[in-house]
mmCIF file of N, CA and C in Angstrom:
data_model
loop_
_atom_site.group_PDB
_atom_site.id
_atom_site.type_symbol
_atom_site.label_atom_id
_atom_site.label_comp_id
_atom_site.label_asym_id
_atom_site.label_seq_id
_atom_site.Cartn_x
_atom_site.Cartn_y
_atom_site.Cartn_z
ATOM 1 N N MET A 145 -27.119 -62.838 4.103
ATOM 2 C CA MET A 145 -28.045 -63.926 4.075
ATOM 3 C C MET A 145 -27.457 -65.040 4.966
ATOM 4 N N ALA A 146 -28.286 -65.589 5.836
ATOM 5 C CA ALA A 146 -27.856 -66.671 6.759
ATOM 6 C C ALA A 146 -27.784 -67.966 6.002
ATOM 7 N N ASP A 147 -26.828 -68.833 6.397
ATOM 8 C CA ASP A 147 -26.650 -70.126 5.784
ATOM 9 C C ASP A 147 -27.603 -71.048 6.520
ATOM 10 N N ILE A 148 -28.606 -71.587 5.818
ATOM 11 C CA ILE A 148 -29.611 -72.465 6.424
ATOM 12 C C ILE A 148 -29.410 -73.910 6.088
ATOM 13 N N ARG A 149 -28.221 -74.298 5.637
ATOM 14 C CA ARG A 149 -27.986 -75.697 5.309
ATOM 15 C C ARG A 149 -28.096 -76.586 6.541
ATOM 16 N N THR A 150 -28.640 -77.712 6.382
ATOM 17 C CA THR A 150 -28.871 -78.622 7.490
ATOM 18 C C THR A 150 -27.929 -79.803 7.537
ATOM 19 N N SER A 151 -27.118 -79.973 6.461
ATOM 20 C CA SER A 151 -26.222 -81.081 6.415
ATOM 21 C C SER A 151 -24.956 -80.683 5.669
ATOM 22 N N ARG A 152 -23.935 -81.404 5.887
ATOM 23 C CA ARG A 152 -22.601 -81.138 5.242
ATOM 24 C C ARG A 152 -22.644 -81.347 3.756
ATOM 25 N N ARG A 153 -22.048 -80.489 2.992
ATOM 26 C CA ARG A 153 -21.955 -80.582 1.514
ATOM 27 C C ARG A 153 -20.621 -81.128 1.152
ATOM 28 N N PHE A 154 -20.657 -81.972 0.119
ATOM 29 C CA PHE A 154 -19.416 -82.587 -0.431
ATOM 30 C C PHE A 154 -19.216 -82.125 -1.831
ATOM 31 N N GLN A 155 -18.043 -81.627 -2.133
ATOM 32 C CA GLN A 155 -17.685 -81.202 -3.497
ATOM 33 C C GLN A 155 -17.507 -82.474 -4.350
ATOM 34 N N VAL A 156 -18.508 -82.750 -5.155
ATOM 35 C CA VAL A 156 -18.489 -83.941 -5.990
ATOM 36 C C VAL A 156 -18.946 -83.501 -7.428
ATOM 37 N N HIS A 157 -18.125 -83.733 -8.392
ATOM 38 C CA HIS A 157 -18.437 -83.422 -9.761
ATOM 39 C C HIS A 157 -18.777 -84.663 -10.588
ATOM 40 N N LEU A 158 -20.065 -84.902 -10.715
ATOM 41 C CA LEU A 158 -20.544 -86.141 -11.425
ATOM 42 C C LEU A 158 -21.477 -85.705 -12.551
ATOM 43 N N PRO A 159 -21.435 -86.450 -13.671
ATOM 44 C CA PRO A 159 -22.328 -86.116 -14.803
ATOM 45 C C PRO A 159 -23.787 -86.415 -14.424
ATOM 46 N N LEU A 160 -24.698 -85.658 -15.040
ATOM 47 C CA LEU A 160 -26.113 -85.913 -14.825
ATOM 48 C C LEU A 160 -26.935 -85.510 -16.078
ATOM 49 N N LYS A 161 -28.156 -86.050 -16.015
ATOM 50 C CA LYS A 161 -29.138 -85.741 -17.127
ATOM 51 C C LYS A 161 -30.460 -85.401 -16.481
ATOM 52 N N VAL A 162 -31.038 -84.265 -16.861
ATOM 53 C CA VAL A 162 -32.365 -83.872 -16.429
ATOM 54 C C VAL A 162 -33.386 -84.617 -17.276
ATOM 55 N N LEU A 163 -34.447 -85.131 -16.655
ATOM 56 C CA LEU A 163 -35.517 -85.887 -17.341
ATOM 57 C C LEU A 163 -36.804 -85.121 -17.262
ATOM 58 N N GLY A 164 -37.768 -85.578 -18.064
ATOM 59 C CA GLY A 164 -39.138 -85.039 -17.995
ATOM 60 C C GLY A 164 -39.396 -83.877 -18.885
ATOM 61 N N GLU A 165 -40.301 -83.007 -18.448
ATOM 62 C CA GLU A 165 -40.779 -81.915 -19.306
ATOM 63 C C GLU A 165 -39.680 -80.923 -19.659
ATOM 64 N N GLN A 166 -38.650 -80.826 -18.890
ATOM 65 C CA GLN A 166 -37.569 -79.879 -19.177
ATOM 66 C C GLN A 166 -36.749 -80.320 -20.328
ATOM 67 N N GLY A 167 -37.046 -81.487 -20.896
ATOM 68 C CA GLY A 167 -36.199 -82.017 -21.988
ATOM 69 C C GLY A 167 -35.136 -82.817 -21.339
ATOM 70 N N THR A 168 -33.946 -82.845 -21.995
ATOM 71 C CA THR A 168 -32.856 -83.640 -21.459
ATOM 72 C C THR A 168 -31.556 -82.823 -21.438
ATOM 73 N N PRO A 169 -31.589 -81.643 -20.796
ATOM 74 C CA PRO A 169 -30.313 -80.912 -20.638
ATOM 75 C C PRO A 169 -29.344 -81.764 -19.817
ATOM 76 N N GLU A 170 -28.066 -81.624 -20.165
ATOM 77 C CA GLU A 170 -27.101 -82.309 -19.416
ATOM 78 C C GLU A 170 -26.287 -81.329 -18.558
ATOM 79 N N GLY A 171 -25.560 -81.852 -17.617
ATOM 80 C CA GLY A 171 -24.799 -81.007 -16.715
ATOM 81 C C GLY A 171 -23.986 -81.850 -15.776
ATOM 82 N N HIS A 172 -23.612 -81.285 -14.636
ATOM 83 C CA HIS A 172 -22.870 -81.995 -13.634
ATOM 84 C C HIS A 172 -23.157 -81.409 -12.258
ATOM 85 N N THR A 173 -22.898 -82.231 -11.237
ATOM 86 C CA THR A 173 -23.094 -81.705 -9.897
ATOM 87 C C THR A 173 -21.850 -80.871 -9.494
ATOM 88 N N GLU A 174 -22.110 -79.918 -8.606
ATOM 89 C CA GLU A 174 -21.082 -79.110 -8.031
ATOM 90 C C GLU A 174 -20.827 -79.610 -6.587
ATOM 91 N N ASN A 175 -21.885 -79.807 -5.896
ATOM 92 C CA ASN A 175 -21.834 -80.380 -4.531
ATOM 93 C C ASN A 175 -23.111 -81.090 -4.221
ATOM 94 N N ILE A 176 -23.049 -81.948 -3.234
ATOM 95 C CA ILE A 176 -24.227 -82.770 -2.862
ATOM 96 C C ILE A 176 -24.225 -82.997 -1.360
ATOM 97 N N SER A 177 -25.380 -83.090 -0.787
ATOM 98 C CA SER A 177 -25.539 -83.426 0.667
ATOM 99 C C SER A 177 -26.653 -84.387 0.812
ATOM 100 N N ALA A 178 -26.988 -84.744 2.036
ATOM 101 C CA ALA A 178 -28.070 -85.676 2.286
ATOM 102 C C ALA A 178 -29.414 -85.082 1.891
ATOM 103 N N ALA A 179 -29.518 -83.722 1.887
ATOM 104 C CA ALA A 179 -30.813 -83.119 1.632
ATOM 105 C C ALA A 179 -30.907 -82.384 0.314
ATOM 106 N N GLY A 180 -29.781 -82.085 -0.356
ATOM 107 C CA GLY A 180 -29.850 -81.261 -1.563
ATOM 108 C C GLY A 180 -28.653 -81.461 -2.427
ATOM 109 N N VAL A 181 -28.714 -80.731 -3.590
ATOM 110 C CA VAL A 181 -27.614 -80.787 -4.565
ATOM 111 C C VAL A 181 -27.580 -79.465 -5.308
ATOM 112 N N TYR A 182 -26.373 -79.065 -5.702
ATOM 113 C CA TYR A 182 -26.207 -77.927 -6.531
ATOM 114 C C TYR A 182 -25.684 -78.413 -7.894
ATOM 115 N N LEU A 183 -26.384 -78.006 -8.964
ATOM 116 C CA LEU A 183 -26.155 -78.518 -10.292
ATOM 117 C C LEU A 183 -25.722 -77.399 -11.256
ATOM 118 N N TRP A 184 -24.862 -77.730 -12.231
ATOM 119 C CA TRP A 184 -24.597 -76.831 -13.322
ATOM 120 C C TRP A 184 -25.286 -77.443 -14.542
ATOM 121 N N LEU A 185 -26.205 -76.672 -15.166
ATOM 122 C CA LEU A 185 -26.979 -77.179 -16.284
ATOM 123 C C LEU A 185 -26.815 -76.265 -17.475
ATOM 124 N N ASP A 186 -27.125 -76.830 -18.677
ATOM 125 C CA ASP A 186 -27.087 -76.030 -19.896
ATOM 126 C C ASP A 186 -28.288 -75.076 -19.990
ATOM 127 N N GLU A 187 -29.307 -75.267 -19.192
ATOM 128 C CA GLU A 187 -30.557 -74.458 -19.234
ATOM 129 C C GLU A 187 -30.951 -74.043 -17.839
ATOM 130 N N GLU A 188 -31.780 -72.959 -17.782
ATOM 131 C CA GLU A 188 -32.264 -72.532 -16.471
ATOM 132 C C GLU A 188 -33.487 -73.342 -16.087
ATOM 133 N N MET A 189 -33.790 -73.392 -14.817
ATOM 134 C CA MET A 189 -35.004 -74.049 -14.312
ATOM 135 C C MET A 189 -35.701 -73.026 -13.374
ATOM 136 N N ALA A 190 -37.029 -73.024 -13.392
ATOM 137 C CA ALA A 190 -37.773 -72.072 -12.569
ATOM 138 C C ALA A 190 -37.765 -72.458 -11.105
ATOM 139 N N VAL A 191 -37.541 -71.418 -10.253
ATOM 140 C CA VAL A 191 -37.605 -71.637 -8.794
ATOM 141 C C VAL A 191 -38.987 -72.150 -8.492
ATOM 142 N N GLY A 192 -39.082 -73.160 -7.603
ATOM 143 C CA GLY A 192 -40.357 -73.776 -7.261
ATOM 144 C C GLY A 192 -40.781 -74.879 -8.069
ATOM 145 N N SER A 193 -40.146 -75.097 -9.253
ATOM 146 C CA SER A 193 -40.536 -76.168 -10.137
ATOM 147 C C SER A 193 -39.946 -77.511 -9.658
ATOM 148 N N SER A 194 -40.585 -78.563 -10.102
ATOM 149 C CA SER A 194 -40.126 -79.933 -9.795
ATOM 150 C C SER A 194 -39.000 -80.234 -10.787
ATOM 151 N N ALA A 195 -38.037 -81.040 -10.368
ATOM 152 C CA ALA A 195 -36.958 -81.481 -11.204
ATOM 153 C C ALA A 195 -36.796 -82.965 -11.021
ATOM 154 N N GLU A 196 -36.591 -83.645 -12.126
ATOM 155 C CA GLU A 196 -36.262 -85.085 -12.106
ATOM 156 C C GLU A 196 -34.976 -85.220 -12.872
ATOM 157 N N PHE A 197 -33.997 -85.851 -12.249
ATOM 158 C CA PHE A 197 -32.707 -86.040 -12.912
ATOM 159 C C PHE A 197 -32.024 -87.296 -12.420
ATOM 160 N N GLU A 198 -31.040 -87.727 -13.186
ATOM 161 C CA GLU A 198 -30.230 -88.901 -12.840
ATOM 162 C C GLU A 198 -28.754 -88.494 -12.762
ATOM 163 N N ILE A 199 -28.150 -88.798 -11.648
ATOM 164 C CA ILE A 199 -26.723 -88.557 -11.473
ATOM 165 C C ILE A 199 -26.003 -89.863 -11.741
ATOM 166 N N MET A 200 -25.021 -89.861 -12.621
ATOM 167 C CA MET A 200 -24.296 -91.053 -12.938
ATOM 168 C C MET A 200 -23.072 -91.185 -12.007
ATOM 169 N N ILE A 201 -23.005 -92.271 -11.251
ATOM 170 C CA ILE A 201 -21.917 -92.476 -10.300
ATOM 171 C C ILE A 201 -21.040 -93.634 -10.812
ATOM 172 N N PRO A 202 -19.823 -93.307 -11.251
ATOM 173 C CA PRO A 202 -18.950 -94.376 -11.799
ATOM 174 C C PRO A 202 -18.599 -95.449 -10.766
ATOM 175 N N GLY A 203 -18.423 -96.649 -11.238
ATOM 176 C CA GLY A 203 -18.057 -97.793 -10.320
ATOM 177 C C GLY A 203 -16.839 -97.514 -9.471
ATOM 178 N N GLU A 204 -15.828 -96.886 -10.026
ATOM 179 C CA GLU A 204 -14.607 -96.643 -9.262
ATOM 180 C C GLU A 204 -14.857 -95.720 -8.076
ATOM 181 N N VAL A 205 -15.859 -94.844 -8.148
ATOM 182 C CA VAL A 205 -16.147 -93.935 -7.095
ATOM 183 C C VAL A 205 -16.747 -94.693 -5.884
ATOM 184 N N ILE A 206 -17.538 -95.722 -6.145
ATOM 185 C CA ILE A 206 -18.187 -96.437 -5.076
ATOM 186 C C ILE A 206 -17.551 -97.801 -4.826
ATOM 187 N N GLY A 207 -16.396 -98.100 -5.456
ATOM 188 C CA GLY A 207 -15.686 -99.321 -5.235
ATOM 189 C C GLY A 207 -16.383 -100.554 -5.802
ATOM 190 N N ALA A 208 -17.052 -100.385 -6.984
ATOM 191 C CA ALA A 208 -17.735 -101.486 -7.604
ATOM 192 C C ALA A 208 -17.321 -101.621 -9.050
ATOM 193 N N SER A 209 -17.593 -102.782 -9.709
ATOM 194 C CA SER A 209 -17.188 -102.947 -11.065
ATOM 195 C C SER A 209 -18.052 -102.120 -12.006
ATOM 196 N N ASP A 210 -19.314 -101.912 -11.688
ATOM 197 C CA ASP A 210 -20.253 -101.183 -12.518
ATOM 198 C C ASP A 210 -20.705 -99.921 -11.726
ATOM 199 N N GLY A 211 -21.016 -98.899 -12.515
ATOM 200 C CA GLY A 211 -21.549 -97.696 -11.940
ATOM 201 C C GLY A 211 -23.052 -97.793 -11.649
ATOM 202 N N VAL A 212 -23.603 -96.807 -10.968
ATOM 203 C CA VAL A 212 -25.012 -96.785 -10.690
ATOM 204 C C VAL A 212 -25.522 -95.408 -11.090
ATOM 205 N N ARG A 213 -26.826 -95.292 -11.201
ATOM 206 C CA ARG A 213 -27.491 -94.005 -11.390
ATOM 207 C C ARG A 213 -28.333 -93.680 -10.182
ATOM 208 N N LEU A 214 -28.262 -92.454 -9.773
ATOM 209 C CA LEU A 214 -29.058 -91.962 -8.624
ATOM 210 C C LEU A 214 -30.218 -91.181 -9.233
ATOM 211 N N HIS A 215 -31.395 -91.772 -9.241
ATOM 212 C CA HIS A 215 -32.566 -91.126 -9.823
ATOM 213 C C HIS A 215 -33.232 -90.291 -8.750
ATOM 214 N N CYS A 216 -33.334 -88.971 -8.976
ATOM 215 C CA CYS A 216 -33.817 -88.018 -7.971
ATOM 216 C C CYS A 216 -35.036 -87.251 -8.378
ATOM 217 N N GLN A 217 -35.972 -87.070 -7.419
ATOM 218 C CA GLN A 217 -37.078 -86.147 -7.590
ATOM 219 C C GLN A 217 -36.691 -85.003 -6.606
ATOM 220 N N ALA A 218 -36.777 -83.767 -7.164
ATOM 221 C CA ALA A 218 -36.346 -82.648 -6.358
ATOM 222 C C ALA A 218 -37.187 -81.426 -6.625
ATOM 223 N N ARG A 219 -36.906 -80.384 -5.817
ATOM 224 C CA ARG A 219 -37.605 -79.098 -6.005
ATOM 225 C C ARG A 219 -36.511 -77.991 -6.117
ATOM 226 N N VAL A 220 -36.643 -77.160 -7.128
ATOM 227 C CA VAL A 220 -35.693 -76.113 -7.370
ATOM 228 C C VAL A 220 -35.933 -74.976 -6.380
ATOM 229 N N VAL A 221 -34.873 -74.609 -5.617
ATOM 230 C CA VAL A 221 -35.015 -73.541 -4.640
ATOM 231 C C VAL A 221 -34.221 -72.278 -4.996
ATOM 232 N N ARG A 222 -33.317 -72.375 -6.012
ATOM 233 C CA ARG A 222 -32.567 -71.240 -6.481
ATOM 234 C C ARG A 222 -31.987 -71.514 -7.866
ATOM 235 N N CYS A 223 -31.881 -70.461 -8.664
ATOM 236 C CA CYS A 223 -31.288 -70.601 -10.002
ATOM 237 C C CYS A 223 -30.361 -69.410 -10.209
ATOM 238 N N ASP A 224 -29.059 -69.653 -10.497
ATOM 239 C CA ASP A 224 -28.106 -68.626 -10.699
ATOM 240 C C ASP A 224 -27.577 -68.712 -12.147
ATOM 241 N N ALA A 225 -27.988 -67.691 -12.935
ATOM 242 C CA ALA A 225 -27.551 -67.678 -14.360
ATOM 243 C C ALA A 225 -26.074 -67.331 -14.432
ATOM 244 N N ASP A 226 -25.363 -67.991 -15.334
ATOM 245 C CA ASP A 226 -23.963 -67.674 -15.643
ATOM 246 C C ASP A 226 -23.811 -67.538 -17.123
ATOM 247 N N PRO A 227 -24.236 -66.329 -17.630
ATOM 248 C CA PRO A 227 -24.243 -66.132 -19.070
ATOM 249 C C PRO A 227 -22.890 -66.223 -19.742
ATOM 250 N N GLU A 228 -21.783 -65.904 -19.065
ATOM 251 C CA GLU A 228 -20.460 -65.981 -19.631
ATOM 252 C C GLU A 228 -20.124 -67.425 -19.941
ATOM 253 N N GLN A 229 -20.544 -68.375 -19.093
ATOM 254 C CA GLN A 229 -20.261 -69.778 -19.361
ATOM 255 C C GLN A 229 -21.434 -70.473 -20.112
ATOM 256 N N GLY A 230 -22.530 -69.734 -20.313
ATOM 257 C CA GLY A 230 -23.693 -70.385 -21.000
ATOM 258 C C GLY A 230 -24.332 -71.468 -20.236
ATOM 259 N N ARG A 231 -24.416 -71.289 -18.906
ATOM 260 C CA ARG A 231 -25.011 -72.319 -18.084
ATOM 261 C C ARG A 231 -25.705 -71.658 -16.891
ATOM 262 N N SER A 232 -26.381 -72.495 -16.105
ATOM 263 C CA SER A 232 -27.083 -72.022 -14.907
ATOM 264 C C SER A 232 -26.766 -72.925 -13.722
ATOM 265 N N GLY A 233 -26.574 -72.296 -12.555
ATOM 266 C CA GLY A 233 -26.385 -73.055 -11.334
ATOM 267 C C GLY A 233 -27.757 -73.216 -10.712
ATOM 268 N N VAL A 234 -28.086 -74.484 -10.401
ATOM 269 C CA VAL A 234 -29.430 -74.763 -9.858
ATOM 270 C C VAL A 234 -29.377 -75.518 -8.582
ATOM 271 N N ALA A 235 -29.932 -74.877 -7.518
ATOM 272 C CA ALA A 235 -29.920 -75.505 -6.187
ATOM 273 C C ALA A 235 -31.244 -76.213 -6.012
ATOM 274 N N CYS A 236 -31.197 -77.475 -5.577
ATOM 275 C CA CYS A 236 -32.361 -78.315 -5.446
ATOM 276 C C CYS A 236 -32.428 -78.941 -4.042
ATOM 277 N N VAL A 237 -33.645 -79.084 -3.514
ATOM 278 C CA VAL A 237 -33.834 -79.897 -2.343
ATOM 279 C C VAL A 237 -34.284 -81.277 -2.838
ATOM 280 N N ILE A 238 -33.591 -82.372 -2.461
ATOM 281 C CA ILE A 238 -33.948 -83.650 -2.901
ATOM 282 C C ILE A 238 -35.123 -84.199 -2.063
ATOM 283 N N GLU A 239 -36.248 -84.507 -2.724
ATOM 284 C CA GLU A 239 -37.435 -84.975 -2.022
ATOM 285 C C GLU A 239 -37.509 -86.469 -2.014
ATOM 286 N N GLN A 240 -36.944 -87.123 -2.983
ATOM 287 C CA GLN A 240 -36.989 -88.594 -3.100
ATOM 288 C C GLN A 240 -35.850 -89.050 -4.059
ATOM 289 N N TYR A 241 -35.296 -90.168 -3.767
ATOM 290 C CA TYR A 241 -34.284 -90.733 -4.631
ATOM 291 C C TYR A 241 -34.320 -92.256 -4.675
ATOM 292 N N GLU A 242 -33.729 -92.791 -5.705
ATOM 293 C CA GLU A 242 -33.699 -94.263 -5.917
ATOM 294 C C GLU A 242 -32.354 -94.588 -6.593
ATOM 295 N N ILE A 243 -31.699 -95.595 -6.127
ATOM 296 C CA ILE A 243 -30.450 -96.077 -6.730
ATOM 297 C C ILE A 243 -30.760 -97.145 -7.765
ATOM 298 N N LEU A 244 -30.307 -96.878 -8.995
ATOM 299 C CA LEU A 244 -30.618 -97.769 -10.112
ATOM 300 C C LEU A 244 -29.334 -98.426 -10.615
ATOM 301 N N ARG A 245 -29.331 -99.720 -10.749
ATOM 302 C CA ARG A 245 -28.192 -100.424 -11.269
ATOM 303 C C ARG A 245 -28.325 -100.531 -12.809
ATOM 304 N N ALA A 246 -27.309 -101.030 -13.469
ATOM 305 C CA ALA A 246 -27.290 -101.181 -14.929
ATOM 306 C C ALA A 246 -28.512 -101.869 -15.387
ATOM 307 N N GLY A 247 -29.194 -101.358 -16.366
ATOM 308 C CA GLY A 247 -30.359 -102.057 -16.965
ATOM 309 C C GLY A 247 -31.657 -101.806 -16.230
ATOM 310 N N GLN A 248 -31.595 -101.160 -15.081
ATOM 311 C CA GLN A 248 -32.803 -100.961 -14.276
ATOM 312 C C GLN A 248 -33.333 -99.557 -14.582
ATOM 313 N N SER A 249 -34.668 -99.437 -14.699
ATOM 314 C CA SER A 249 -35.305 -98.152 -14.905
ATOM 315 C C SER A 249 -36.078 -97.679 -13.689
ATOM 316 N N ALA A 250 -36.265 -96.394 -13.556
ATOM 317 C CA ALA A 250 -36.918 -95.815 -12.385
ATOM 318 C C ALA A 250 -38.384 -96.287 -12.357
ATOM 319 N N GLU A 251 -38.998 -96.507 -13.512
ATOM 320 C CA GLU A 251 -40.390 -96.962 -13.545
ATOM 321 C C GLU A 251 -40.572 -98.383 -13.001
ATOM 322 N N ALA A 252 -39.527 -99.137 -13.004
ATOM 323 C CA ALA A 252 -39.648 -100.555 -12.551
ATOM 324 C C ALA A 252 -39.867 -100.618 -11.056
ATOM 325 N N GLY A 253 -39.532 -99.600 -10.319
ATOM 326 C CA GLY A 253 -39.742 -99.576 -8.894
ATOM 327 C C GLY A 253 -38.876 -100.534 -8.125
ATOM 328 N N GLY A 254 -37.743 -100.878 -8.581
ATOM 329 C CA GLY A 254 -36.862 -101.806 -7.837
ATOM 330 C C GLY A 254 -36.479 -102.980 -8.650
ATOM 331 N N GLU A 255 -35.852 -103.938 -8.004
ATOM 332 C CA GLU A 255 -35.391 -105.106 -8.691
ATOM 333 C C GLU A 255 -36.416 -106.224 -8.715
#
């Protein structure tokens, strides 16, 4: 299979929470790029489905006193079950994102 990635991936392990209809399974990122992200989750997600999740970025990672949340709207392009670990690897294309500071919600649409 040819590698069709369009941007460099960075190995970054950050906590995240899936929002919406999928419930609130938790997990972490494996890697992230400008266009996509690979997640490890407690549950599987269907290929082609929409995914909404928040990645928690600690302040020390970005050189700030407080952390931020990266609120993402994405589309699932691959799901790799890992039954031995009881988790699934989920590859997503990020379609939209918003950086949220402490106390800010995605519904607010900004500051």
